[in-house]
């Protein structure tokens, strides 16, 4: 059930995508985070202007929303984004755990105008040895010792 | 061909994973970015201490490396991480485009101590309608108008 509010928020995310592009902040992507029917944070892509490859609209908006709410979890929040999230942003969304995501363009639309979203989705599905960027496993047992210590850590904060 | 330097850098990433955990910055994960045989940036997980669900070790290290190099691309860089990247960090790596990634623990090791990496990898593979977080498509045609404008934009910076 799509409401008038949903339409308004996705429209705002699309407006942000245009605003970011027009101001040369980065690519044409915008996002907002909503809680209890109110926008609590918004963002647009700032990759090229801030020299930060992680500054996608969703990441920017999620980081701001968490800062505002003083938490690392977006319980009860909804993300509206002008485009289906890339794998990085999808991961960020899963770690932040909002209730739902509304998106306008698809990842195929993003690929059509030259963005790597689709390519990265394909790379994720490849066996780690066959990826375009070389992945090499090294010193696993040493790493696992720290993991064991985490398991036994008193008063640790899970996330 | 794994070199002594590689062993040294992965060891440092593992040390950072322990340092971050011991200082209650966040989960037991560390990463370094190396260029021309020198560490240019390092990071450990700071999710719970900074209220930022995107502050994974790799994201922290990539953001710092890009800031230092004054670019949004990690050409010729190598990432050493104490654990196989989660989908968010894998995406961040693909957007930053380093040459290679060395990792110690696997995503199965991370799942074993309670981290969602494996779950998120499974979610990515699901059809978008069947995901655990609800994804709803809305207003695609309006979003695509901005994409068309991007395609026609003069002097745009691709990334």
Short mmCIF file of C-alpha atoms in Angstrom, two decimals:
data_model
loop_
_atom_site.label_atom_id
_atom_site.label_comp_id
_atom_site.label_asym_id
_atom_site.label_seq_id
_atom_site.Cartn_x
_atom_site.Cartn_y
_atom_site.Cartn_z
CA UNK A 1 0.00 0.00 0.00
CA UNK A 2 1.73 3.15 -1.24
CA UNK A 3 0.62 6.35 0.51
CA UNK A 4 0.72 10.01 -0.48
CA UNK A 5 3.53 10.46 2.06
CA UNK A 6 5.57 7.72 0.33
CA UNK A 7 5.13 9.52 -2.99
CA UNK A 8 6.22 12.77 -1.40
CA UNK A 9 9.35 11.25 0.15
CA UNK A 10 10.48 9.45 -3.01
CA UNK A 11 9.90 12.69 -4.91
CA UNK A 12 12.17 14.44 -2.44
CA UNK A 13 14.87 11.76 -2.86
CA UNK A 14 14.68 12.30 -6.65
CA UNK A 15 14.91 16.07 -6.17
CA UNK A 16 18.05 15.53 -4.08
CA UNK A 17 19.54 13.38 -6.85
CA UNK A 18 19.12 16.30 -9.23
CA UNK A 19 20.35 18.86 -6.71
CA UNK A 20 23.54 16.86 -6.04
CA UNK A 21 24.20 16.44 -9.74
CA UNK A 22 23.53 20.08 -10.58
CA UNK A 23 25.83 21.29 -7.81
CA UNK A 24 28.62 18.94 -8.99
CA UNK A 25 28.67 17.09 -5.68
CA UNK A 26 28.77 13.73 -7.44
CA UNK A 27 26.53 11.32 -9.34
CA UNK A 28 22.74 11.69 -9.73
CA UNK A 29 21.61 9.95 -6.56
CA UNK A 30 19.61 11.15 -3.54
CA UNK A 31 18.17 9.53 -0.41
CA UNK A 32 16.16 10.39 2.68
CA UNK A 33 15.60 8.59 5.98
CA UNK A 34 12.14 8.92 7.51
CA UNK A 35 10.99 8.12 11.03
CA UNK A 36 7.41 8.52 12.28
CA UNK A 37 6.41 10.22 9.05
CA UNK A 38 9.13 12.88 9.24
CA UNK A 39 12.41 13.23 7.35
CA UNK A 40 15.24 12.93 9.85
CA UNK A 41 18.17 12.94 7.42
CA UNK A 42 18.88 13.37 3.74
CA UNK A 43 21.86 12.97 1.45
CA UNK A 44 23.07 13.06 -2.10
CA UNK A 45 26.09 11.47 -3.71
CA UNK A 46 29.31 13.33 -2.86
CA UNK A 47 31.93 10.89 -4.14
CA UNK A 48 33.82 13.20 -6.49
CA UNK A 49 33.48 16.44 -4.51
CA UNK A 50 34.54 14.94 -1.18
CA UNK A 51 37.05 12.36 -2.53
CA UNK A 52 35.17 9.66 -0.69
CA UNK A 53 34.18 6.58 -2.70
CA UNK A 54 31.80 5.58 0.10
CA UNK A 55 29.85 8.88 0.03
CA UNK A 56 26.84 7.46 -1.80
CA UNK A 57 23.46 9.07 -1.10
CA UNK A 58 22.22 6.23 1.10
CA UNK A 59 25.46 6.03 3.13
CA UNK A 60 25.45 9.80 3.65
CA UNK A 61 21.79 9.78 4.75
CA UNK A 62 22.21 6.72 7.01
CA UNK A 63 25.27 8.18 8.72
CA UNK A 64 23.46 11.47 9.33
CA UNK A 65 20.31 9.73 10.59
CA UNK A 66 22.32 7.63 13.06
CA UNK A 67 24.20 10.69 14.25
CA UNK A 68 20.90 12.48 14.82
CA UNK A 69 19.28 9.53 16.60
CA UNK A 70 22.47 8.80 18.54
CA UNK A 71 22.37 5.12 17.64
CA UNK A 72 23.88 2.70 15.12
CA UNK A 73 20.46 1.19 14.30
CA UNK A 74 17.61 2.68 12.28
CA UNK A 75 14.76 0.87 14.06
CA UNK A 76 11.39 1.86 12.66
CA UNK A 77 12.93 3.99 9.93
CA UNK A 78 12.23 3.94 6.19
CA UNK A 79 14.80 4.76 3.50
CA UNK A 80 13.67 6.43 0.27
CA UNK A 81 16.29 6.44 -2.46
CA UNK A 82 16.27 7.67 -6.03
CA UNK A 83 17.92 4.39 -7.16
CA UNK A 84 18.03 0.76 -6.09
CA UNK A 85 21.01 0.55 -3.71
CA UNK A 86 24.39 -0.67 -4.98
CA UNK A 87 25.91 -3.59 -3.01
CA UNK A 88 27.79 -1.21 -0.71
CA UNK A 89 24.62 0.72 0.14
CA UNK A 90 22.59 -2.48 0.39
CA UNK A 91 25.12 -3.72 2.93
CA UNK A 92 24.95 -0.42 4.82
CA UNK A 93 21.14 -0.72 4.87
CA UNK A 94 21.29 -4.25 6.26
CA UNK A 95 23.71 -3.17 8.99
CA UNK A 96 21.49 -0.18 9.89
CA UNK A 97 18.33 -2.35 9.74
CA UNK A 98 15.55 0.04 8.68
CA UNK A 99 12.05 -1.40 8.16
CA UNK A 100 11.75 -0.80 4.43
CA UNK A 101 13.37 0.78 1.38
CA UNK A 102 11.52 2.59 -1.40
CA UNK A 103 13.54 3.09 -4.59
CA UNK A 104 12.86 4.75 -7.95
CA UNK A 105 15.44 3.72 -10.61
CA UNK A 106 16.67 0.14 -10.80
CA UNK A 107 20.26 -1.11 -10.82
CA UNK A 108 19.85 -1.76 -14.56
CA UNK A 109 18.98 1.93 -15.02
CA UNK A 110 22.19 2.83 -13.13
CA UNK A 111 24.27 0.48 -15.29
CA UNK A 112 22.72 2.05 -18.39
CA UNK A 113 24.20 5.45 -17.53
CA UNK A 114 27.63 4.02 -16.73
CA UNK A 115 27.58 3.07 -13.04
CA UNK A 116 29.17 -0.17 -11.86
CA UNK A 117 26.30 -1.38 -9.66
CA UNK A 118 25.40 -4.29 -11.91
CA UNK A 119 29.07 -5.26 -12.36
CA UNK A 120 29.64 -5.30 -8.60
CA UNK A 121 26.54 -7.46 -8.07
CA UNK A 122 28.03 -9.94 -10.54
CA UNK A 123 31.43 -9.86 -8.83
CA UNK A 124 29.87 -10.64 -5.43
CA UNK A 125 28.42 -13.83 -6.86
CA UNK A 126 31.74 -15.02 -8.20
CA UNK A 127 33.88 -17.45 -6.29
CA UNK A 128 36.36 -15.29 -4.35
CA UNK A 129 39.30 -16.69 -6.38
CA UNK A 130 37.76 -15.57 -9.68
CA UNK A 131 37.04 -11.95 -8.97
CA UNK A 132 38.20 -9.00 -11.02
CA UNK A 133 40.02 -7.61 -7.97
CA UNK A 134 42.43 -10.22 -6.63
CA UNK A 135 41.52 -11.69 -3.21
CA UNK A 136 44.20 -13.62 -1.30
CA UNK A 137 43.69 -15.48 1.96
CA UNK A 138 46.52 -15.16 4.48
CA UNK A 139 47.05 -15.84 8.18
CA UNK A 140 43.50 -17.00 8.91
CA UNK A 141 44.42 -18.77 12.13
CA UNK A 142 45.99 -15.63 13.63
CA UNK A 143 42.86 -13.67 12.73
CA UNK A 144 40.61 -16.26 14.34
CA UNK A 145 42.42 -15.93 17.65
CA UNK A 146 41.05 -12.38 17.93
CA UNK A 147 37.57 -13.64 16.99
CA UNK A 148 37.76 -16.17 19.82
CA UNK A 149 38.69 -13.36 22.18
CA UNK A 150 35.62 -11.40 20.98
CA UNK A 151 33.36 -14.35 21.74
CA UNK A 152 34.67 -14.43 25.31
CA UNK A 153 34.66 -10.65 25.81
CA UNK A 154 32.62 -9.48 28.77
CA UNK A 155 30.24 -6.56 28.28
CA UNK A 156 30.81 -6.45 24.52
CA UNK A 157 28.25 -4.45 22.50
CA UNK A 158 26.86 -6.57 19.67
CA UNK A 159 25.56 -4.93 16.51
CA UNK B 1 53.45 -15.13 -4.35
CA UNK B 2 53.13 -13.97 -0.77
CA UNK B 3 55.99 -11.77 0.44
CA UNK B 4 57.37 -10.94 3.89
CA UNK B 5 55.84 -7.48 3.52
CA UNK B 6 52.41 -9.04 2.89
CA UNK B 7 52.76 -11.08 6.07
CA UNK B 8 53.77 -7.96 7.99
CA UNK B 9 50.79 -5.94 6.72
CA UNK B 10 48.20 -8.64 7.41
CA UNK B 11 49.71 -9.02 10.88
CA UNK B 12 49.22 -5.31 11.41
CA UNK B 13 45.59 -5.52 10.25
CA UNK B 14 45.02 -8.33 12.78
CA UNK B 15 46.71 -6.27 15.50
CA UNK B 16 44.33 -3.41 14.69
CA UNK B 17 41.35 -5.78 14.98
CA UNK B 18 42.46 -6.59 18.52
CA UNK B 19 43.26 -2.98 19.40
CA UNK B 20 39.80 -1.82 18.27
CA UNK B 21 38.09 -4.58 20.22
CA UNK B 22 40.15 -4.02 23.37
CA UNK B 23 39.47 -0.27 23.31
CA UNK B 24 35.71 -0.88 22.87
CA UNK B 25 35.66 0.95 19.55
CA UNK B 26 33.55 -1.79 17.97
CA UNK B 27 33.83 -5.33 16.60
CA UNK B 28 37.11 -7.25 16.14
CA UNK B 29 38.08 -6.01 12.68
CA UNK B 30 41.10 -4.10 11.37
CA UNK B 31 42.37 -3.00 7.96
CA UNK B 32 45.26 -1.16 6.34
CA UNK B 33 45.74 0.40 2.91
CA UNK B 34 49.21 0.11 1.40
CA UNK B 35 50.72 2.00 -1.53
CA UNK B 36 54.25 1.47 -2.85
CA UNK B 37 55.07 -0.81 0.08
CA UNK B 38 54.05 1.73 2.73
CA UNK B 39 50.95 1.92 4.92
CA UNK B 40 49.06 5.07 3.98
CA UNK B 41 45.95 4.53 6.13
CA UNK B 42 44.60 2.17 8.75
CA UNK B 43 41.32 1.60 10.52
CA UNK B 44 39.42 -0.57 12.92
CA UNK B 45 35.72 -1.08 13.39
CA UNK B 46 34.06 1.86 15.17
CA UNK B 47 30.38 1.07 14.67
CA UNK B 48 29.25 1.09 18.29
CA UNK B 49 31.56 3.82 19.60
CA UNK B 50 30.81 6.28 16.79
CA UNK B 51 27.15 5.32 16.21
CA UNK B 52 27.95 4.76 12.56
CA UNK B 53 26.84 1.42 11.07
CA UNK B 54 29.12 2.09 8.08
CA UNK B 55 32.28 2.50 10.19
CA UNK B 56 33.70 -0.93 9.36
CA UNK B 57 37.49 -1.28 9.35
CA UNK B 58 37.79 -1.31 5.55
CA UNK B 59 35.46 1.67 5.06
CA UNK B 60 37.36 3.65 7.71
CA UNK B 61 40.73 2.81 6.13
CA UNK B 62 39.53 3.48 2.55
CA UNK B 63 38.05 6.85 3.50
CA UNK B 64 41.28 7.87 5.25
CA UNK B 65 43.45 6.66 2.36
CA UNK B 66 41.41 8.63 -0.17
CA UNK B 67 41.53 11.72 2.02
CA UNK B 68 45.31 11.38 2.24
CA UNK B 69 45.77 10.78 -1.49
CA UNK B 70 43.22 13.45 -2.35
CA UNK B 71 41.36 11.19 -4.73
CA UNK B 72 38.32 8.91 -4.80
CA UNK B 73 40.30 6.05 -6.37
CA UNK B 74 42.89 3.76 -4.78
CA UNK B 75 44.92 3.07 -7.93
CA UNK B 76 47.89 0.83 -7.24
CA UNK B 77 46.87 0.30 -3.61
CA UNK B 78 46.48 -2.96 -1.70
CA UNK B 79 44.00 -3.52 1.13
CA UNK B 80 44.92 -5.87 3.99
CA UNK B 81 42.00 -6.77 6.22
CA UNK B 82 41.67 -9.05 9.22
CA UNK B 83 38.46 -10.55 7.74
CA UNK B 84 36.96 -11.17 4.34
CA UNK B 85 34.93 -8.02 3.57
CA UNK B 86 31.18 -7.96 4.22
CA UNK B 87 29.04 -6.94 1.20
CA UNK B 88 29.15 -3.27 2.22
CA UNK B 89 32.94 -3.27 2.41
CA UNK B 90 33.23 -5.36 -0.74
CA UNK B 91 31.16 -2.73 -2.50
CA UNK B 92 33.32 0.05 -1.06
CA UNK B 93 36.42 -1.79 -2.30
CA UNK B 94 35.00 -2.13 -5.80
CA UNK B 95 34.16 1.57 -5.91
CA UNK B 96 37.67 2.49 -4.66
CA UNK B 97 39.29 0.00 -7.08
CA UNK B 98 42.49 -1.11 -5.33
CA UNK B 99 44.65 -3.75 -7.04
CA UNK B 100 44.24 -6.55 -4.52
CA UNK B 101 42.82 -7.50 -1.13
CA UNK B 102 44.52 -9.77 1.41
CA UNK B 103 42.22 -11.11 4.14
CA UNK B 104 42.71 -13.36 7.18
CA UNK B 105 39.39 -14.66 8.56
CA UNK B 106 36.61 -15.74 6.19
CA UNK B 107 32.98 -14.61 6.14
CA UNK B 108 32.08 -17.98 7.67
CA UNK B 109 34.41 -17.19 10.59
CA UNK B 110 32.60 -13.85 11.03
CA UNK B 111 29.20 -15.56 10.97
CA UNK B 112 30.43 -18.03 13.58
CA UNK B 113 31.00 -15.24 16.11
CA UNK B 114 27.62 -13.64 15.41
CA UNK B 115 28.16 -11.18 12.57
CA UNK B 116 25.59 -10.86 9.76
CA UNK B 117 28.03 -10.98 6.82
CA UNK B 118 26.84 -14.38 5.61
CA UNK B 119 23.18 -13.45 6.06
CA UNK B 120 23.64 -10.26 4.02
CA UNK B 121 25.40 -12.20 1.24
CA UNK B 122 22.34 -14.47 1.10
CA UNK B 123 19.95 -11.53 1.06
CA UNK B 124 21.76 -9.93 -1.89
CA UNK B 125 21.16 -13.05 -3.95
CA UNK B 126 17.44 -13.06 -3.27
CA UNK B 127 15.00 -11.58 -5.68
CA UNK B 128 14.39 -8.00 -4.50
CA UNK B 129 10.73 -8.81 -3.66
CA UNK B 130 11.71 -11.62 -1.30
CA UNK B 131 14.20 -9.89 0.94
CA UNK B 132 14.04 -9.70 4.70
CA UNK B 133 13.94 -5.89 4.50
CA UNK B 134 11.01 -4.82 2.31
CA UNK B 135 11.99 -3.21 -1.02
CA UNK B 136 9.31 -1.28 -2.92
CA UNK B 137 9.72 0.25 -6.38
CA UNK B 138 8.12 3.66 -6.85
CA UNK B 139 8.29 6.51 -9.36
CA UNK B 140 10.96 4.95 -11.60
CA UNK B 141 10.15 7.14 -14.58
CA UNK B 142 10.69 10.34 -12.59
CA UNK B 143 14.01 9.01 -11.34
CA UNK B 144 15.13 8.12 -14.84
CA UNK B 145 14.59 11.71 -16.03
CA UNK B 146 17.48 12.76 -13.77
CA UNK B 147 19.61 9.89 -15.10
CA UNK B 148 18.98 11.11 -18.66
CA UNK B 149 20.10 14.57 -17.57
CA UNK B 150 23.31 13.03 -16.14
CA UNK B 151 24.06 11.33 -19.45
CA UNK B 152 23.82 14.69 -21.21
CA UNK B 153 25.72 16.66 -18.55
CA UNK B 154 28.75 18.52 -19.85
CA UNK B 155 31.98 18.24 -17.88
CA UNK B 156 30.59 15.62 -15.53
CA UNK B 157 33.17 13.69 -13.46
CA UNK B 158 32.64 9.94 -13.86
CA UNK B 159 33.68 7.56 -11.10
#
